[in-house]
JSON list of C-alpha atoms in Angstrom, two decimals:
[
{"chain": "H", "resi": 16, "resn": "MET", "atom": "CA", "xyz": [4.69, 98.71, 147.99]},
{"chain": "H", "resi": 17, "resn": "GLN", "atom": "CA", "xyz": [2.13, 99.66, 150.92]},
{"chain": "H", "resi": 18, "resn": "THR", "atom": "CA", "xyz": [3.34, 96.65, 152.99]},
{"chain": "H", "resi": 19, "resn": "PHE", "atom": "CA", "xyz": [7.04, 97.43, 152.24]},
{"chain": "H", "resi": 20, "resn": "LEU", "atom": "CA", "xyz": [6.59, 100.96, 153.31]},
{"chain": "H", "resi": 21, "resn": "GLU", "atom": "CA", "xyz": [4.65, 100.09, 156.42]},
{"chain": "H", "resi": 22, "resn": "HIS", "atom": "CA", "xyz": [7.75, 98.06, 157.43]},
{"chain": "H", "resi": 23, "resn": "ALA", "atom": "CA", "xyz": [9.90, 100.95, 156.94]},
{"chain": "H", "resi": 24, "resn": "LYS", "atom": "CA", "xyz": [7.59, 103.34, 159.10]},
{"chain": "H", "resi": 25, "resn": "SER", "atom": "CA", "xyz": [7.52, 100.70, 161.92]},
{"chain": "H", "resi": 26, "resn": "ALA", "atom": "CA", "xyz": [11.51, 100.62, 161.72]},
{"chain": "H", "resi": 27, "resn": "SER", "atom": "CA", "xyz": [11.70, 104.46, 161.84]},
{"chain": "H", "resi": 28, "resn": "ARG", "atom": "CA", "xyz": [10.21, 104.34, 165.42]},
{"chain": "H", "resi": 29, "resn": "ILE", "atom": "CA", "xyz": [12.95, 102.12, 166.50]},
{"chain": "H", "resi": 30, "resn": "ILE", "atom": "CA", "xyz": [15.90, 103.90, 164.82]},
{"chain": "H", "resi": 31, "resn": "ALA", "atom": "CA", "xyz": [14.56, 107.30, 166.03]},
{"chain": "H", "resi": 32, "resn": "THR", "atom": "CA", "xyz": [15.22, 106.29, 169.90]},
{"chain": "H", "resi": 33, "resn": "LEU", "atom": "CA", "xyz": [18.61, 104.51, 169.23]},
{"chain": "H", "resi": 34, "resn": "ASP", "atom": "CA", "xyz": [21.29, 105.89, 171.63]},
{"chain": "H", "resi": 35, "resn": "PRO", "atom": "CA", "xyz": [24.26, 107.57, 169.98]},
{"chain": "H", "resi": 36, "resn": "LYS", "atom": "CA", "xyz": [26.87, 105.05, 171.02]},
{"chain": "H", "resi": 37, "resn": "THR", "atom": "CA", "xyz": [25.17, 102.18, 169.52]},
{"chain": "H", "resi": 38, "resn": "LYS", "atom": "CA", "xyz": [24.54, 104.22, 166.06]},
{"chain": "H", "resi": 39, "resn": "ILE", "atom": "CA", "xyz": [28.25, 104.77, 166.09]},
{"chain": "H", "resi": 40, "resn": "ASP", "atom": "CA", "xyz": [28.98, 101.02, 166.61]},
{"chain": "H", "resi": 41, "resn": "VAL", "atom": "CA", "xyz": [26.64, 99.99, 163.87]},
{"chain": "H", "resi": 42, "resn": "LEU", "atom": "CA", "xyz": [27.99, 102.29, 161.40]},
{"chain": "H", "resi": 43, "resn": "MET", "atom": "CA", "xyz": [31.59, 101.34, 162.21]},
{"chain": "H", "resi": 44, "resn": "ALA", "atom": "CA", "xyz": [30.56, 97.56, 161.79]},
{"chain": "H", "resi": 45, "resn": "MET", "atom": "CA", "xyz": [28.92, 98.47, 158.26]},
{"chain": "H", "resi": 46, "resn": "ALA", "atom": "CA", "xyz": [32.11, 100.17, 157.07]},
{"chain": "H", "resi": 47, "resn": "ASP", "atom": "CA", "xyz": [34.09, 97.08, 158.27]},
{"chain": "H", "resi": 48, "resn": "ALA", "atom": "CA", "xyz": [31.63, 94.88, 156.52]},
{"chain": "H", "resi": 49, "resn": "LEU", "atom": "CA", "xyz": [31.77, 96.60, 153.21]},
{"chain": "H", "resi": 50, "resn": "GLU", "atom": "CA", "xyz": [35.58, 96.09, 153.16]},
{"chain": "H", "resi": 51, "resn": "ALA", "atom": "CA", "xyz": [35.47, 92.64, 154.30]},
{"chain": "H", "resi": 52, "resn": "HIS", "atom": "CA", "xyz": [33.40, 91.67, 151.59]},
{"chain": "H", "resi": 53, "resn": "SER", "atom": "CA", "xyz": [34.81, 93.70, 148.83]},
{"chain": "H", "resi": 54, "resn": "ALA", "atom": "CA", "xyz": [35.40, 90.65, 146.63]},
{"chain": "H", "resi": 55, "resn": "ILE", "atom": "CA", "xyz": [31.65, 90.05, 146.46]},
{"chain": "H", "resi": 56, "resn": "ILE", "atom": "CA", "xyz": [30.86, 93.53, 145.85]},
{"chain": "H", "resi": 57, "resn": "ILE", "atom": "CA", "xyz": [33.09, 93.21, 142.96]},
{"chain": "H", "resi": 58, "resn": "VAL", "atom": "CA", "xyz": [31.69, 90.26, 141.43]},
{"chain": "H", "resi": 59, "resn": "GLU", "atom": "CA", "xyz": [28.25, 91.85, 141.59]},
{"chain": "H", "resi": 60, "resn": "ASN", "atom": "CA", "xyz": [29.26, 95.04, 140.22]},
{"chain": "H", "resi": 61, "resn": "GLN", "atom": "CA", "xyz": [30.84, 93.06, 137.40]},
{"chain": "H", "resi": 62, "resn": "LYS", "atom": "CA", "xyz": [27.17, 92.02, 136.50]},
{"chain": "H", "resi": 63, "resn": "ASP", "atom": "CA", "xyz": [26.31, 95.64, 136.31]},
{"chain": "H", "resi": 64, "resn": "LEU", "atom": "CA", "xyz": [29.20, 96.53, 134.11]},
{"chain": "H", "resi": 65, "resn": "GLU", "atom": "CA", "xyz": [28.41, 93.58, 131.91]},
{"chain": "H", "resi": 66, "resn": "GLU", "atom": "CA", "xyz": [24.92, 94.71, 131.41]},
{"chain": "H", "resi": 67, "resn": "ALA", "atom": "CA", "xyz": [26.15, 98.27, 130.64]},
{"chain": "H", "resi": 68, "resn": "ALA", "atom": "CA", "xyz": [28.24, 97.12, 127.92]},
{"chain": "H", "resi": 69, "resn": "ARG", "atom": "CA", "xyz": [25.35, 95.12, 126.35]},
{"chain": "H", "resi": 70, "resn": "ASN", "atom": "CA", "xyz": [23.42, 98.33, 126.49]},
{"chain": "H", "resi": 71, "resn": "ASN", "atom": "CA", "xyz": [26.23, 100.48, 125.07]},
{"chain": "H", "resi": 72, "resn": "LEU", "atom": "CA", "xyz": [26.06, 102.86, 128.04]},
{"chain": "H", "resi": 73, "resn": "SER", "atom": "CA", "xyz": [28.69, 105.72, 127.70]},
{"chain": "H", "resi": 74, "resn": "SER", "atom": "CA", "xyz": [32.24, 105.42, 129.23]},
{"chain": "H", "resi": 75, "resn": "ALA", "atom": "CA", "xyz": [31.27, 108.26, 131.58]},
{"chain": "H", "resi": 76, "resn": "LEU", "atom": "CA", "xyz": [28.42, 106.27, 133.01]},
{"chain": "H", "resi": 77, "resn": "VAL", "atom": "CA", "xyz": [30.56, 103.16, 133.30]},
{"chain": "H", "resi": 78, "resn": "ASP", "atom": "CA", "xyz": [33.00, 104.82, 135.12]},
{"chain": "H", "resi": 79, "resn": "ARG", "atom": "CA", "xyz": [30.45, 105.99, 137.84]},
{"chain": "H", "resi": 80, "resn": "LEU", "atom": "CA", "xyz": [29.18, 102.35, 137.96]},
{"chain": "H", "resi": 81, "resn": "LEU", "atom": "CA", "xyz": [32.69, 100.93, 138.59]},
{"chain": "H", "resi": 82, "resn": "LEU", "atom": "CA", "xyz": [33.66, 99.58, 142.04]},
{"chain": "H", "resi": 83, "resn": "ASN", "atom": "CA", "xyz": [36.94, 98.26, 142.81]},
{"chain": "H", "resi": 84, "resn": "THR", "atom": "CA", "xyz": [38.92, 97.81, 146.10]},
{"chain": "H", "resi": 85, "resn": "LYS", "atom": "CA", "xyz": [39.98, 101.64, 146.33]},
{"chain": "H", "resi": 86, "resn": "ARG", "atom": "CA", "xyz": [36.39, 102.80, 145.70]},
{"chain": "H", "resi": 87, "resn": "ILE", "atom": "CA", "xyz": [34.95, 100.22, 148.33]},
{"chain": "H", "resi": 88, "resn": "SER", "atom": "CA", "xyz": [37.65, 101.34, 150.85]},
{"chain": "H", "resi": 89, "resn": "ASP", "atom": "CA", "xyz": [36.59, 104.92, 150.15]},
{"chain": "H", "resi": 90, "resn": "MET", "atom": "CA", "xyz": [32.72, 104.12, 150.83]},
{"chain": "H", "resi": 91, "resn": "ALA", "atom": "CA", "xyz": [33.85, 102.24, 154.08]},
{"chain": "H", "resi": 92, "resn": "ASN", "atom": "CA", "xyz": [35.87, 105.59, 155.01]},
{"chain": "H", "resi": 93, "resn": "ALA", "atom": "CA", "xyz": [32.79, 107.66, 154.06]},
{"chain": "H", "resi": 94, "resn": "ILE", "atom": "CA", "xyz": [30.87, 105.52, 156.57]},
{"chain": "H", "resi": 95, "resn": "ARG", "atom": "CA", "xyz": [33.34, 106.16, 159.20]},
{"chain": "H", "resi": 96, "resn": "GLU", "atom": "CA", "xyz": [33.43, 109.84, 158.69]},
{"chain": "H", "resi": 97, "resn": "ILE", "atom": "CA", "xyz": [29.58, 109.92, 159.24]},
{"chain": "H", "resi": 98, "resn": "ALA", "atom": "CA", "xyz": [29.88, 107.94, 162.28]},
{"chain": "H", "resi": 99, "resn": "ALA", "atom": "CA", "xyz": [32.22, 110.65, 163.58]},
{"chain": "H", "resi": 100, "resn": "ILE", "atom": "CA", "xyz": [29.75, 113.49, 162.87]},
{"chain": "H", "resi": 101, "resn": "LYS", "atom": "CA", "xyz": [28.64, 115.37, 166.00]},
{"chain": "H", "resi": 102, "resn": "GLU", "atom": "CA", "xyz": [25.29, 113.60, 167.11]},
{"chain": "H", "resi": 103, "resn": "PRO", "atom": "CA", "xyz": [22.51, 115.57, 165.17]},
{"chain": "H", "resi": 104, "resn": "VAL", "atom": "CA", "xyz": [19.51, 114.12, 167.30]},
{"chain": "H", "resi": 105, "resn": "GLY", "atom": "CA", "xyz": [18.36, 115.85, 170.54]},
{"chain": "H", "resi": 106, "resn": "ARG", "atom": "CA", "xyz": [20.44, 118.97, 169.89]},
{"chain": "H", "resi": 107, "resn": "ILE", "atom": "CA", "xyz": [18.83, 122.10, 171.43]},
{"chain": "H", "resi": 108, "resn": "LEU", "atom": "CA", "xyz": [18.45, 124.47, 168.64]},
{"chain": "H", "resi": 109, "resn": "GLU", "atom": "CA", "xyz": [16.80, 127.48, 170.40]},
{"chain": "H", "resi": 110, "resn": "GLY", "atom": "CA", "xyz": [15.60, 127.72, 173.98]},
{"chain": "H", "resi": 111, "resn": "TRP", "atom": "CA", "xyz": [13.72, 130.96, 175.91]},
{"chain": "H", "resi": 112, "resn": "VAL", "atom": "CA", "xyz": [11.72, 131.42, 178.94]},
{"chain": "H", "resi": 113, "resn": "VAL", "atom": "CA", "xyz": [8.17, 133.02, 178.62]},
{"chain": "H", "resi": 114, "resn": "PRO", "atom": "CA", "xyz": [6.82, 135.42, 181.10]},
{"chain": "H", "resi": 115, "resn": "SER", "atom": "CA", "xyz": [5.24, 132.73, 183.16]},
{"chain": "H", "resi": 116, "resn": "GLY", "atom": "CA", "xyz": [8.70, 131.18, 183.78]},
{"chain": "H", "resi": 117, "resn": "LEU", "atom": "CA", "xyz": [8.05, 128.10, 181.45]},
{"chain": "H", "resi": 118, "resn": "ARG", "atom": "CA", "xyz": [11.01, 127.10, 179.41]},
{"chain": "H", "resi": 119, "resn": "ILE", "atom": "CA", "xyz": [10.47, 126.35, 175.74]},
{"chain": "H", "resi": 120, "resn": "GLU", "atom": "CA", "xyz": [13.21, 124.48, 173.51]},
{"chain": "H", "resi": 121, "resn": "LYS", "atom": "CA", "xyz": [13.15, 123.77, 169.95]},
{"chain": "H", "resi": 122, "resn": "VAL", "atom": "CA", "xyz": [15.07, 120.31, 169.84]},
{"chain": "H", "resi": 123, "resn": "SER", "atom": "CA", "xyz": [16.28, 118.40, 166.66]},
{"chain": "H", "resi": 124, "resn": "ILE", "atom": "CA", "xyz": [14.60, 115.09, 166.01]},
{"chain": "H", "resi": 125, "resn": "PRO", "atom": "CA", "xyz": [14.57, 112.62, 163.09]},
{"chain": "H", "resi": 126, "resn": "ILE", "atom": "CA", "xyz": [12.36, 113.25, 160.13]},
{"chain": "H", "resi": 127, "resn": "GLY", "atom": "CA", "xyz": [11.00, 109.57, 160.10]},
{"chain": "H", "resi": 128, "resn": "VAL", "atom": "CA", "xyz": [11.16, 107.80, 156.66]},
{"chain": "H", "resi": 129, "resn": "ILE", "atom": "CA", "xyz": [13.38, 109.30, 153.91]},
{"chain": "H", "resi": 130, "resn": "GLY", "atom": "CA", "xyz": [12.97, 108.16, 150.25]},
{"chain": "H", "resi": 131, "resn": "ILE", "atom": "CA", "xyz": [16.05, 108.49, 148.31]},
{"chain": "H", "resi": 132, "resn": "ILE", "atom": "CA", "xyz": [15.84, 108.36, 144.51]},
{"chain": "H", "resi": 133, "resn": "TYR", "atom": "CA", "xyz": [19.46, 108.31, 142.73]},
{"chain": "H", "resi": 134, "resn": "GLU", "atom": "CA", "xyz": [20.83, 107.29, 139.51]},
{"chain": "H", "resi": 135, "resn": "SER", "atom": "CA", "xyz": [23.90, 105.29, 138.78]},
{"chain": "H", "resi": 136, "resn": "ARG", "atom": "CA", "xyz": [26.49, 105.54, 141.40]},
{"chain": "H", "resi": 137, "resn": "PRO", "atom": "CA", "xyz": [26.37, 102.44, 143.85]},
{"chain": "H", "resi": 138, "resn": "ASN", "atom": "CA", "xyz": [28.38, 104.41, 146.46]},
{"chain": "H", "resi": 139, "resn": "VAL", "atom": "CA", "xyz": [25.46, 106.47, 147.07]},
{"chain": "H", "resi": 140, "resn": "THR", "atom": "CA", "xyz": [23.52, 103.59, 148.64]},
{"chain": "H", "resi": 141, "resn": "SER", "atom": "CA", "xyz": [26.05, 103.24, 151.44]},
{"chain": "H", "resi": 142, "resn": "ASP", "atom": "CA", "xyz": [26.33, 107.04, 151.74]},
{"chain": "H", "resi": 143, "resn": "THR", "atom": "CA", "xyz": [22.79, 108.01, 152.16]},
{"chain": "H", "resi": 144, "resn": "ALA", "atom": "CA", "xyz": [21.89, 104.85, 154.32]},
{"chain": "H", "resi": 145, "resn": "ALA", "atom": "CA", "xyz": [24.68, 105.67, 156.74]},
{"chain": "H", "resi": 146, "resn": "LEU", "atom": "CA", "xyz": [23.54, 109.62, 156.90]},
{"chain": "H", "resi": 147, "resn": "CYS", "atom": "CA", "xyz": [19.85, 108.46, 157.34]},
{"chain": "H", "resi": 148, "resn": "PHE", "atom": "CA", "xyz": [21.02, 106.06, 160.07]},
{"chain": "H", "resi": 149, "resn": "LYS", "atom": "CA", "xyz": [23.26, 108.65, 162.00]},
{"chain": "H", "resi": 150, "resn": "SER", "atom": "CA", "xyz": [20.25, 111.06, 162.04]},
{"chain": "H", "resi": 151, "resn": "GLY", "atom": "CA", "xyz": [17.85, 108.61, 163.24]},
{"chain": "H", "resi": 152, "resn": "ASN", "atom": "CA", "xyz": [15.91, 108.18, 159.95]},
{"chain": "H", "resi": 153, "resn": "ALA", "atom": "CA", "xyz": [14.88, 104.95, 158.23]},
{"chain": "H", "resi": 154, "resn": "CYS", "atom": "CA", "xyz": [15.56, 105.18, 154.47]},
{"chain": "H", "resi": 155, "resn": "VAL", "atom": "CA", "xyz": [13.85, 103.75, 151.43]},
{"chain": "H", "resi": 156, "resn": "LEU", "atom": "CA", "xyz": [16.43, 103.87, 148.67]},
{"chain": "H", "resi": 157, "resn": "LYS", "atom": "CA", "xyz": [15.67, 103.72, 145.02]},
{"chain": "H", "resi": 158, "resn": "GLY", "atom": "CA", "xyz": [18.60, 103.32, 142.77]},
{"chain": "H", "resi": 159, "resn": "GLY", "atom": "CA", "xyz": [18.92, 103.20, 139.06]},
{"chain": "H", "resi": 160, "resn": "LYS", "atom": "CA", "xyz": [18.54, 100.08, 137.08]},
{"chain": "H", "resi": 161, "resn": "GLU", "atom": "CA", "xyz": [22.19, 100.42, 135.65]},
{"chain": "H", "resi": 162, "resn": "ALA", "atom": "CA", "xyz": [23.55, 99.56, 139.22]},
{"chain": "H", "resi": 163, "resn": "LEU", "atom": "CA", "xyz": [20.88, 97.12, 140.27]},
{"chain": "H", "resi": 164, "resn": "TYR", "atom": "CA", "xyz": [23.28, 94.24, 141.39]},
{"chain": "H", "resi": 165, "resn": "SER", "atom": "CA", "xyz": [25.74, 96.64, 143.17]},
{"chain": "H", "resi": 166, "resn": "ASN", "atom": "CA", "xyz": [23.19, 98.25, 145.18]},
{"chain": "H", "resi": 167, "resn": "ALA", "atom": "CA", "xyz": [21.62, 94.94, 146.02]},
{"chain": "H", "resi": 168, "resn": "ILE", "atom": "CA", "xyz": [24.78, 93.52, 147.52]},
{"chain": "H", "resi": 169, "resn": "ILE", "atom": "CA", "xyz": [25.64, 96.59, 149.32]},
{"chain": "H", "resi": 170, "resn": "ALA", "atom": "CA", "xyz": [22.16, 97.11, 150.99]},
{"chain": "H", "resi": 171, "resn": "SER", "atom": "CA", "xyz": [22.29, 93.52, 151.86]},
{"chain": "H", "resi": 172, "resn": "LEU", "atom": "CA", "xyz": [25.58, 93.75, 153.75]},
{"chain": "H", "resi": 173, "resn": "LEU", "atom": "CA", "xyz": [24.45, 96.83, 155.50]},
{"chain": "H", "resi": 174, "resn": "GLN", "atom": "CA", "xyz": [20.99, 94.96, 156.49]},
{"chain": "H", "resi": 175, "resn": "GLU", "atom": "CA", "xyz": [23.24, 91.98, 158.03]},
{"chain": "H", "resi": 176, "resn": "VAL", "atom": "CA", "xyz": [24.92, 94.31, 160.41]},
{"chain": "H", "resi": 177, "resn": "LEU", "atom": "CA", "xyz": [21.69, 95.70, 161.37]},
{"chain": "H", "resi": 178, "resn": "GLU", "atom": "CA", "xyz": [20.50, 92.06, 162.20]},
{"chain": "H", "resi": 179, "resn": "LYS", "atom": "CA", "xyz": [23.71, 91.55, 164.19]},
{"chain": "H", "resi": 180, "resn": "PHE", "atom": "CA", "xyz": [22.64, 94.40, 166.39]},
{"chain": "H", "resi": 181, "resn": "ASN", "atom": "CA", "xyz": [19.08, 92.94, 166.56]},
{"chain": "H", "resi": 182, "resn": "LEU", "atom": "CA", "xyz": [17.63, 95.76, 164.67]},
{"chain": "H", "resi": 183, "resn": "PRO", "atom": "CA", "xyz": [15.03, 95.61, 162.16]},
{"chain": "H", "resi": 184, "resn": "ILE", "atom": "CA", "xyz": [16.57, 95.45, 158.35]},
{"chain": "H", "resi": 185, "resn": "GLU", "atom": "CA", "xyz": [13.91, 97.72, 157.31]},
{"chain": "H", "resi": 186, "resn": "ILE", "atom": "CA", "xyz": [15.84, 100.55, 158.75]},
{"chain": "H", "resi": 187, "resn": "ILE", "atom": "CA", "xyz": [17.67, 100.57, 155.33]},
{"chain": "H", "resi": 188, "resn": "SER", "atom": "CA", "xyz": [15.29, 99.20, 152.61]},
{"chain": "H", "resi": 189, "resn": "LEU", "atom": "CA", "xyz": [16.15, 99.08, 148.90]},
{"chain": "H", "resi": 190, "resn": "LEU", "atom": "CA", "xyz": [13.12, 99.24, 146.60]},
{"chain": "H", "resi": 191, "resn": "GLN", "atom": "CA", "xyz": [13.29, 96.66, 144.11]},
{"chain": "H", "resi": 192, "resn": "ASP", "atom": "CA", "xyz": [11.11, 98.41, 141.47]},
{"chain": "H", "resi": 193, "resn": "SER", "atom": "CA", "xyz": [13.61, 100.45, 139.53]},
{"chain": "H", "resi": 194, "resn": "SER", "atom": "CA", "xyz": [11.16, 101.59, 137.02]},
{"chain": "H", "resi": 195, "resn": "ARG", "atom": "CA", "xyz": [9.94, 105.15, 136.45]},
{"chain": "H", "resi": 196, "resn": "GLU", "atom": "CA", "xyz": [6.32, 103.82, 137.48]},
{"chain": "H", "resi": 197, "resn": "GLY", "atom": "CA", "xyz": [7.86, 102.69, 140.91]},
{"chain": "H", "resi": 198, "resn": "VAL", "atom": "CA", "xyz": [9.05, 106.16, 141.28]},
{"chain": "H", "resi": 199, "resn": "ALA", "atom": "CA", "xyz": [5.79, 107.63, 140.29]},
{"chain": "H", "resi": 200, "resn": "LYS", "atom": "CA", "xyz": [4.17, 105.48, 143.10]},
{"chain": "H", "resi": 201, "resn": "LEU", "atom": "CA", "xyz": [6.61, 106.11, 145.82]},
{"chain": "H", "resi": 202, "resn": "ILE", "atom": "CA", "xyz": [6.59, 109.82, 145.72]},
{"chain": "H", "resi": 203, "resn": "LYS", "atom": "CA", "xyz": [2.83, 109.79, 146.26]},
{"chain": "H", "resi": 204, "resn": "MET", "atom": "CA", "xyz": [3.05, 107.39, 149.46]},
{"chain": "H", "resi": 205, "resn": "ASP", "atom": "CA", "xyz": [2.72, 110.48, 152.07]},
{"chain": "H", "resi": 206, "resn": "LYS", "atom": "CA", "xyz": [1.18, 108.27, 154.52]},
{"chain": "H", "resi": 207, "resn": "TYR", "atom": "CA", "xyz": [4.31, 106.34, 155.07]},
{"chain": "H", "resi": 208, "resn": "VAL", "atom": "CA", "xyz": [7.03, 108.45, 153.57]},
{"chain": "H", "resi": 209, "resn": "ASP", "atom": "CA", "xyz": [8.16, 111.87, 155.23]},
{"chain": "H", "resi": 210, "resn": "LEU", "atom": "CA", "xyz": [10.52, 113.11, 152.79]},
{"chain": "H", "resi": 211, "resn": "ILE", "atom": "CA", "xyz": [11.95, 112.51, 149.09]},
{"chain": "H", "resi": 212, "resn": "ILE", "atom": "CA", "xyz": [15.25, 113.44, 148.28]},
{"chain": "H", "resi": 213, "resn": "PRO", "atom": "CA", "xyz": [15.89, 113.13, 144.46]},
{"chain": "H", "resi": 214, "resn": "ARG", "atom": "CA", "xyz": [19.70, 112.90, 143.88]},
{"chain": "H", "resi": 215, "resn": "GLY", "atom": "CA", "xyz": [20.36, 113.24, 140.17]},
{"chain": "H", "resi": 216, "resn": "GLY", "atom": "CA", "xyz": [20.08, 114.83, 136.79]},
{"chain": "H", "resi": 217, "resn": "GLU", "atom": "CA", "xyz": [17.73, 117.92, 136.22]},
{"chain": "H", "resi": 218, "resn": "ALA", "atom": "CA", "xyz": [15.04, 115.72, 134.79]},
{"chain": "H", "resi": 219, "resn": "LEU", "atom": "CA", "xyz": [14.82, 113.40, 137.67]},
{"chain": "H", "resi": 220, "resn": "ILE", "atom": "CA", "xyz": [14.55, 116.36, 140.01]},
{"chain": "H", "resi": 221, "resn": "ARG", "atom": "CA", "xyz": [11.80, 118.01, 137.88]},
{"chain": "H", "resi": 222, "resn": "PHE", "atom": "CA", "xyz": [9.81, 114.81, 137.66]},
{"chain": "H", "resi": 223, "resn": "VAL", "atom": "CA", "xyz": [9.77, 114.38, 141.45]},
{"chain": "H", "resi": 224, "resn": "SER", "atom": "CA", "xyz": [9.27, 117.87, 142.17]},
{"chain": "H", "resi": 225, "resn": "GLU", "atom": "CA", "xyz": [6.24, 118.19, 140.02]},
{"chain": "H", "resi": 226, "resn": "ASN", "atom": "CA", "xyz": [4.56, 115.11, 140.80]},
{"chain": "H", "resi": 227, "resn": "ALA", "atom": "CA", "xyz": [5.29, 114.26, 144.45]},
{"chain": "H", "resi": 228, "resn": "THR", "atom": "CA", "xyz": [2.61, 114.64, 147.26]},
{"chain": "H", "resi": 229, "resn": "VAL", "atom": "CA", "xyz": [5.52, 113.72, 149.71]},
{"chain": "H", "resi": 230, "resn": "PRO", "atom": "CA", "xyz": [7.49, 116.71, 150.62]},
{"chain": "H", "resi": 231, "resn": "VAL", "atom": "CA", "xyz": [10.80, 116.94, 148.38]}
]
């Protein structure tokens, strides 16, 4: 995991300096890639659904897992909406002049590497990756084991777009270890991860909040 996160940290320095137009172009290409490859996403998603059936998961959980053409189109459109958001990096939040004449400004900058821990919904993979990319951050995604195949194909397609733009694929990293132990390790890697966002149920949020040494 340390090597994996070292690569993400290096990639965060590149995404942090990317110009706004390139970020928009990349995000629009990511949206197009999801729609263009919807058939293969559905094939991989079916593997998750079959595994869910074997494990007798509830119908509500299965519905959260399900991806079809409409839902993939919604995922792509969400990325396009994120691309259209006003550029968040480099905005002057406050400014003042001290008596000596020196002007001081508070300017928004990227956080760095953001670890996002989430559960069954595979659309979170593309949503959070796009939000992190737009805001100039590298992300380390840790999805639930229920959506293992779906998350993998979505992340892979997003990484292919990064490669086409000569950007490191580690800007969007998917942690392969979906175990509780993997989570416990990730949330203590404060040398490489700058922020952890737990997106899920109360138990997940409590576990992360109580055990992390990375800011949550």
